[in-house]
PDB file of C-alpha atoms in Angstrom:
ATOM      1  CA  UNK T 275       7.100 -19.442   6.529  1.00 52.00           C
ATOM      2  CA  UNK T 276      10.150 -18.248   8.354  1.00 55.00           C
ATOM      3  CA  UNK T 277      12.137 -15.904   6.178  1.00 59.00           C
ATOM      4  CA  UNK T 278      15.804 -16.132   7.090  1.00 66.00           C
ATOM      5  CA  UNK T 279      16.760 -13.331   4.731  1.00 82.00           C
ATOM      6  CA  UNK T 280      15.153 -11.027   2.234  1.00 90.00           C
ATOM      7  CA  UNK T 281      16.229  -8.300  -0.145  1.00 94.00           C
ATOM      8  CA  UNK T 282      14.483  -4.994  -0.780  1.00 96.00           C
ATOM      9  CA  UNK T 283      14.878  -3.690  -4.309  1.00 97.00           C
ATOM     10  CA  UNK T 284      13.056  -1.436  -6.768  1.00 98.00           C
ATOM     11  CA  UNK T 285      10.448  -3.277  -8.807  1.00 98.00           C
ATOM     12  CA  UNK T 286      11.279  -3.580 -12.514  1.00 97.00           C
ATOM     13  CA  UNK T 287       9.179  -4.325 -15.610  1.00 97.00           C
ATOM     14  CA  UNK T 288      10.106  -8.028 -15.440  1.00 97.00           C
ATOM     15  CA  UNK T 289       8.273  -8.123 -12.066  1.00 98.00           C
ATOM     16  CA  UNK T 290       4.860  -7.185 -13.500  1.00 98.00           C
ATOM     17  CA  UNK T 291       3.287 -10.659 -13.469  1.00 98.00           C
ATOM     18  CA  UNK T 292       4.670 -11.647 -10.058  1.00 98.00           C
ATOM     19  CA  UNK T 293       3.932  -8.225  -8.536  1.00 98.00           C
ATOM     20  CA  UNK T 294       0.383  -8.276  -9.899  1.00 98.00           C
ATOM     21  CA  UNK T 295      -0.142 -11.696  -8.282  1.00 97.00           C
ATOM     22  CA  UNK T 296       1.450 -10.508  -5.021  1.00 98.00           C
ATOM     23  CA  UNK T 297      -0.786  -7.421  -4.872  1.00 97.00           C
ATOM     24  CA  UNK T 298      -3.899  -9.517  -5.452  1.00 97.00           C
ATOM     25  CA  UNK T 299      -2.896 -12.124  -2.873  1.00 97.00           C
ATOM     26  CA  UNK T 300      -2.029  -9.521  -0.232  1.00 96.00           C
ATOM     27  CA  UNK T 301      -5.301  -7.653  -0.806  1.00 96.00           C
ATOM     28  CA  UNK T 302      -7.353 -10.842  -0.523  1.00 96.00           C
ATOM     29  CA  UNK T 303      -5.483 -12.099   2.546  1.00 96.00           C
ATOM     30  CA  UNK T 304      -5.950  -8.745   4.266  1.00 94.00           C
ATOM     31  CA  UNK T 305      -9.481  -7.716   3.399  1.00 94.00           C
ATOM     32  CA  UNK T 306     -11.315 -10.898   2.410  1.00 93.00           C
ATOM     33  CA  UNK T 307      -9.666 -13.564   4.570  1.00 95.00           C
ATOM     34  CA  UNK T 308      -8.530 -11.351   7.450  1.00 93.00           C
ATOM     35  CA  UNK T 309     -11.262  -8.748   7.841  1.00 95.00           C
ATOM     36  CA  UNK T 310     -13.987 -10.629   5.940  1.00 94.00           C
ATOM     37  CA  UNK T 311     -15.283  -7.528   4.181  1.00 94.00           C
ATOM     38  CA  UNK T 312     -18.305  -8.690   2.172  1.00 94.00           C
ATOM     39  CA  UNK T 313     -17.588  -6.905  -1.096  1.00 95.00           C
ATOM     40  CA  UNK T 314     -20.209  -7.650  -3.749  1.00 94.00           C
ATOM     41  CA  UNK T 315     -18.581 -10.315  -5.995  1.00 95.00           C
ATOM     42  CA  UNK T 316     -19.079  -8.481  -9.302  1.00 94.00           C
ATOM     43  CA  UNK T 317     -17.715  -5.222  -7.853  1.00 94.00           C
ATOM     44  CA  UNK T 318     -14.786  -7.059  -6.284  1.00 94.00           C
ATOM     45  CA  UNK T 319     -13.892  -8.746  -9.572  1.00 94.00           C
ATOM     46  CA  UNK T 320     -13.839  -5.408 -11.425  1.00 93.00           C
ATOM     47  CA  UNK T 321     -11.862  -3.702  -8.657  1.00 94.00           C
ATOM     48  CA  UNK T 322      -9.265  -6.468  -8.525  1.00 95.00           C
ATOM     49  CA  UNK T 323      -8.868  -6.616 -12.299  1.00 94.00           C
ATOM     50  CA  UNK T 324      -8.395  -2.859 -12.532  1.00 93.00           C
ATOM     51  CA  UNK T 325      -6.323  -2.273  -9.385  1.00 95.00           C
ATOM     52  CA  UNK T 326      -4.037  -5.305  -9.506  1.00 96.00           C
ATOM     53  CA  UNK T 327      -4.077  -6.356 -13.138  1.00 97.00           C
ATOM     54  CA  UNK T 328      -0.828  -6.522 -15.099  1.00 98.00           C
ATOM     55  CA  UNK T 329      -1.680  -3.444 -17.187  1.00 97.00           C
ATOM     56  CA  UNK T 330      -2.152  -1.307 -14.075  1.00 97.00           C
ATOM     57  CA  UNK T 331       1.002  -2.624 -12.426  1.00 98.00           C
ATOM     58  CA  UNK T 332       3.015  -2.042 -15.621  1.00 98.00           C
ATOM     59  CA  UNK T 333       1.709   1.540 -15.856  1.00 98.00           C
ATOM     60  CA  UNK T 334       2.647   2.200 -12.218  1.00 97.00           C
ATOM     61  CA  UNK T 335       6.172   0.905 -12.787  1.00 98.00           C
ATOM     62  CA  UNK T 336       6.548   3.006 -15.940  1.00 98.00           C
ATOM     63  CA  UNK T 337       5.397   6.230 -14.239  1.00 98.00           C
ATOM     64  CA  UNK T 338       8.460   8.216 -13.078  1.00 97.00           C
ATOM     65  CA  UNK T 339       6.364   9.979 -10.420  1.00 96.00           C
ATOM     66  CA  UNK T 340       5.719   6.613  -8.738  1.00 97.00           C
ATOM     67  CA  UNK T 341       8.077   4.160  -7.075  1.00 98.00           C
ATOM     68  CA  UNK T 342       7.559   0.548  -6.056  1.00 98.00           C
ATOM     69  CA  UNK T 343       9.846  -1.734  -4.078  1.00 98.00           C
ATOM     70  CA  UNK T 344       9.562  -5.433  -3.502  1.00 98.00           C
ATOM     71  CA  UNK T 345      10.898  -7.700  -0.792  1.00 97.00           C
ATOM     72  CA  UNK T 346      12.042 -11.043  -2.111  1.00 95.00           C
ATOM     73  CA  UNK T 347      13.664 -14.231  -0.913  1.00 91.00           C
ATOM     74  CA  UNK T 348      17.041 -15.447  -2.187  1.00 88.00           C
ATOM     75  CA  UNK T 349      15.227 -17.616  -4.730  1.00 89.00           C
ATOM     76  CA  UNK T 350      13.227 -14.645  -6.062  1.00 91.00           C
ATOM     77  CA  UNK T 351       9.852 -15.208  -4.366  1.00 93.00           C
ATOM     78  CA  UNK T 352       8.105 -11.865  -3.789  1.00 96.00           C
ATOM     79  CA  UNK T 353       6.917 -11.467  -0.202  1.00 96.00           C
ATOM     80  CA  UNK T 354       5.864  -7.836   0.134  1.00 97.00           C
ATOM     81  CA  UNK T 355       5.805  -4.490  -1.631  1.00 98.00           C
ATOM     82  CA  UNK T 356       5.466  -0.744  -1.118  1.00 98.00           C
ATOM     83  CA  UNK T 357       4.110   1.700  -3.691  1.00 98.00           C
ATOM     84  CA  UNK T 358       4.329   5.523  -3.440  1.00 98.00           C
ATOM     85  CA  UNK T 359       3.696   8.603  -5.540  1.00 98.00           C
ATOM     86  CA  UNK T 360       1.973  11.983  -5.667  1.00 97.00           C
ATOM     87  CA  UNK T 361      -0.782  12.454  -3.104  1.00 97.00           C
ATOM     88  CA  UNK T 362      -4.282  11.925  -4.434  1.00 97.00           C
ATOM     89  CA  UNK T 363      -6.208  11.800  -1.150  1.00 98.00           C
ATOM     90  CA  UNK T 364      -9.291  14.012  -0.800  1.00 97.00           C
ATOM     91  CA  UNK T 365      -8.055  16.329   1.941  1.00 97.00           C
ATOM     92  CA  UNK T 366      -8.101  20.140   1.667  1.00 97.00           C
ATOM     93  CA  UNK T 367      -4.433  20.422   2.668  1.00 97.00           C
ATOM     94  CA  UNK T 368      -3.201  17.632   0.387  1.00 97.00           C
ATOM     95  CA  UNK T 369      -1.690  18.273  -3.032  1.00 96.00           C
ATOM     96  CA  UNK T 370      -0.085  16.238  -5.801  1.00 95.00           C
ATOM     97  CA  UNK T 371       3.223  17.957  -4.968  1.00 95.00           C
ATOM     98  CA  UNK T 372       3.223  16.009  -1.689  1.00 97.00           C
ATOM     99  CA  UNK T 373       3.890  12.294  -1.348  1.00 98.00           C
ATOM    100  CA  UNK T 374       1.558   9.452  -0.521  1.00 98.00           C
ATOM    101  CA  UNK T 375       2.212   5.915   0.608  1.00 98.00           C
ATOM    102  CA  UNK T 376      -0.371   4.158  -1.572  1.00 98.00           C
ATOM    103  CA  UNK T 377       0.242   0.598  -0.467  1.00 97.00           C
ATOM    104  CA  UNK T 378       2.468  -1.391   1.847  1.00 97.00           C
ATOM    105  CA  UNK T 379       1.548  -5.069   2.102  1.00 95.00           C
ATOM    106  CA  UNK T 380       3.209  -8.360   2.957  1.00 94.00           C
ATOM    107  CA  UNK T 381       1.683 -11.760   2.396  1.00 94.00           C
ATOM    108  CA  UNK T 382       0.520 -13.272   5.682  1.00 91.00           C
ATOM    109  CA  UNK T 383       3.317 -15.842   5.781  1.00 88.00           C
ATOM    110  CA  UNK T 384       5.947 -13.084   5.682  1.00 89.00           C
ATOM    111  CA  UNK T 385       4.514 -10.782   8.342  1.00 88.00           C
ATOM    112  CA  UNK T 386       6.216 -10.072  11.635  1.00 86.00           C
ATOM    113  CA  UNK T 387       9.739 -10.488  10.280  1.00 87.00           C
ATOM    114  CA  UNK T 388      10.795  -6.876   9.734  1.00 91.00           C
ATOM    115  CA  UNK T 389       9.951  -6.794   6.041  1.00 94.00           C
ATOM    116  CA  UNK T 390       7.258  -4.133   6.393  1.00 93.00           C
ATOM    117  CA  UNK T 391       9.560  -1.936   8.471  1.00 94.00           C
ATOM    118  CA  UNK T 392      12.318  -2.212   5.859  1.00 95.00           C
ATOM    119  CA  UNK T 393       9.907  -1.314   3.054  1.00 97.00           C
ATOM    120  CA  UNK T 394       8.468   1.591   5.065  1.00 97.00           C
ATOM    121  CA  UNK T 395      11.926   3.020   5.677  1.00 97.00           C
ATOM    122  CA  UNK T 396      12.825   2.859   1.969  1.00 98.00           C
ATOM    123  CA  UNK T 397       9.482   4.337   0.886  1.00 98.00           C
ATOM    124  CA  UNK T 398       9.571   7.206   3.384  1.00 97.00           C
ATOM    125  CA  UNK T 399      13.173   7.984   2.471  1.00 96.00           C
ATOM    126  CA  UNK T 400      12.281   8.186  -1.222  1.00 97.00           C
ATOM    127  CA  UNK T 401       9.275  10.427  -0.544  1.00 96.00           C
ATOM    128  CA  UNK T 402      11.206  12.752   1.771  1.00 94.00           C
ATOM    129  CA  UNK T 403      13.948  13.164  -0.837  1.00 94.00           C
ATOM    130  CA  UNK T 404      11.666  13.783  -3.830  1.00 94.00           C
ATOM    131  CA  UNK T 405       8.470  15.271  -2.415  1.00 94.00           C
ATOM    132  CA  UNK T 406       9.270  17.556   0.520  1.00 84.00           C
ATOM    133  CA  UNK T 407       6.462  18.288   2.893  1.00 89.00           C
ATOM    134  CA  UNK T 408       3.940  16.081   4.563  1.00 97.00           C
ATOM    135  CA  UNK T 409       3.561  12.427   3.630  1.00 98.00           C
ATOM    136  CA  UNK T 410       0.029  11.097   3.384  1.00 98.00           C
ATOM    137  CA  UNK T 411      -1.661   7.711   3.442  1.00 98.00           C
ATOM    138  CA  UNK T 412      -5.116   6.222   3.599  1.00 98.00           C
ATOM    139  CA  UNK T 413      -5.891   3.310   5.888  1.00 98.00           C
ATOM    140  CA  UNK T 414      -9.043   1.276   6.386  1.00 97.00           C
ATOM    141  CA  UNK T 415     -10.836   2.393   9.549  1.00 97.00           C
ATOM    142  CA  UNK T 416     -11.011  -1.189  10.837  1.00 96.00           C
ATOM    143  CA  UNK T 417      -7.296  -1.927  10.483  1.00 96.00           C
ATOM    144  CA  UNK T 418      -6.134  -1.084  13.991  1.00 96.00           C
ATOM    145  CA  UNK T 419      -2.828  -2.914  13.526  1.00 92.00           C
ATOM    146  CA  UNK T 420      -1.817  -0.805  10.522  1.00 94.00           C
ATOM    147  CA  UNK T 421      -2.943   2.374  12.274  1.00 97.00           C
ATOM    148  CA  UNK T 422      -0.703   1.528  15.247  1.00 96.00           C
ATOM    149  CA  UNK T 423       2.269   0.980  12.924  1.00 94.00           C
ATOM    150  CA  UNK T 424       1.657   4.299  11.167  1.00 97.00           C
ATOM    151  CA  UNK T 425       1.371   6.091  14.522  1.00 97.00           C
ATOM    152  CA  UNK T 426       4.822   4.733  15.471  1.00 96.00           C
ATOM    153  CA  UNK T 427       6.147   6.414  12.324  1.00 96.00           C
ATOM    154  CA  UNK T 428       4.644   9.749  13.358  1.00 97.00           C
ATOM    155  CA  UNK T 429       1.503   9.674  11.241  1.00 98.00           C
ATOM    156  CA  UNK T 430      -1.603  11.314  12.704  1.00 98.00           C
ATOM    157  CA  UNK T 431      -5.227  10.914  11.650  1.00 98.00           C
ATOM    158  CA  UNK T 432      -6.365  14.121   9.935  1.00 98.00           C
ATOM    159  CA  UNK T 433      -9.506  13.107   8.066  1.00 98.00           C
ATOM    160  CA  UNK T 434     -11.883  10.517   6.693  1.00 97.00           C
ATOM    161  CA  UNK T 435     -12.988   9.477   3.235  1.00 97.00           C
ATOM    162  CA  UNK T 436     -14.781   6.706   1.401  1.00 96.00           C
ATOM    163  CA  UNK T 437     -12.757   4.178  -0.609  1.00 93.00           C
ATOM    164  CA  UNK T 438     -15.055   2.889  -3.332  1.00 91.00           C
ATOM    165  CA  UNK T 439     -15.088  -0.726  -4.463  1.00 91.00           C
ATOM    166  CA  UNK T 440     -17.972  -0.730  -6.952  1.00 87.00           C
ATOM    167  CA  UNK T 441     -21.183  -0.226  -5.000  1.00 89.00           C
ATOM    168  CA  UNK T 442     -19.356  -0.779  -1.700  1.00 92.00           C
ATOM    169  CA  UNK T 443     -17.615   2.037   0.172  1.00 94.00           C
ATOM    170  CA  UNK T 444     -14.991   1.362   2.835  1.00 94.00           C
ATOM    171  CA  UNK T 445     -14.678   3.938   5.618  1.00 97.00           C
ATOM    172  CA  UNK T 446     -11.044   5.062   5.453  1.00 97.00           C
ATOM    173  CA  UNK T 447      -8.909   7.380   7.537  1.00 98.00           C
ATOM    174  CA  UNK T 448      -6.480   9.904   6.134  1.00 98.00           C
ATOM    175  CA  UNK T 449      -3.154  10.052   7.954  1.00 98.00           C
ATOM    176  CA  UNK T 450      -0.401  12.649   7.575  1.00 98.00           C
ATOM    177  CA  UNK T 451       3.188  12.845   8.755  1.00 97.00           C
ATOM    178  CA  UNK T 452       4.857  16.265   8.838  1.00 93.00           C
TER     179      UNK T 452
END
């Protein structure tokens, strides 16, 4: 899919169903199809329902400490999203007063067209304005491409942690940008 143009805008409550579907699709394309992580099916189903279900997405959008943006086509198809809020990473120097980039994903068909860069710029701008200090993020240890992108934005690896998906634990890196 070649995207000739896209718009970045804040997600709104009317986006819940489409954003929930986008989050699920992007997660599956990245970690199941792309990296082939063999999550146990029952654990994966619970994780997906909790993390990307409409109730969770609606709660994120309603939380004033969080912000979510979507990239969409002229006809309203959601292509990508970014979600930020107070840092919750398990690092001794991290605090909820600092910002975290929770998620930044584009569906596979929309990658490589500048959408991720546009979302990153909006998300970092919002965090810098509202949560002064370092910006944090967690990234899967096997996602070299994402790590390279974050490094270009000045993020450095400062720790490790386990991201739990039921009985499965992904090895994750903690990155920080001063």
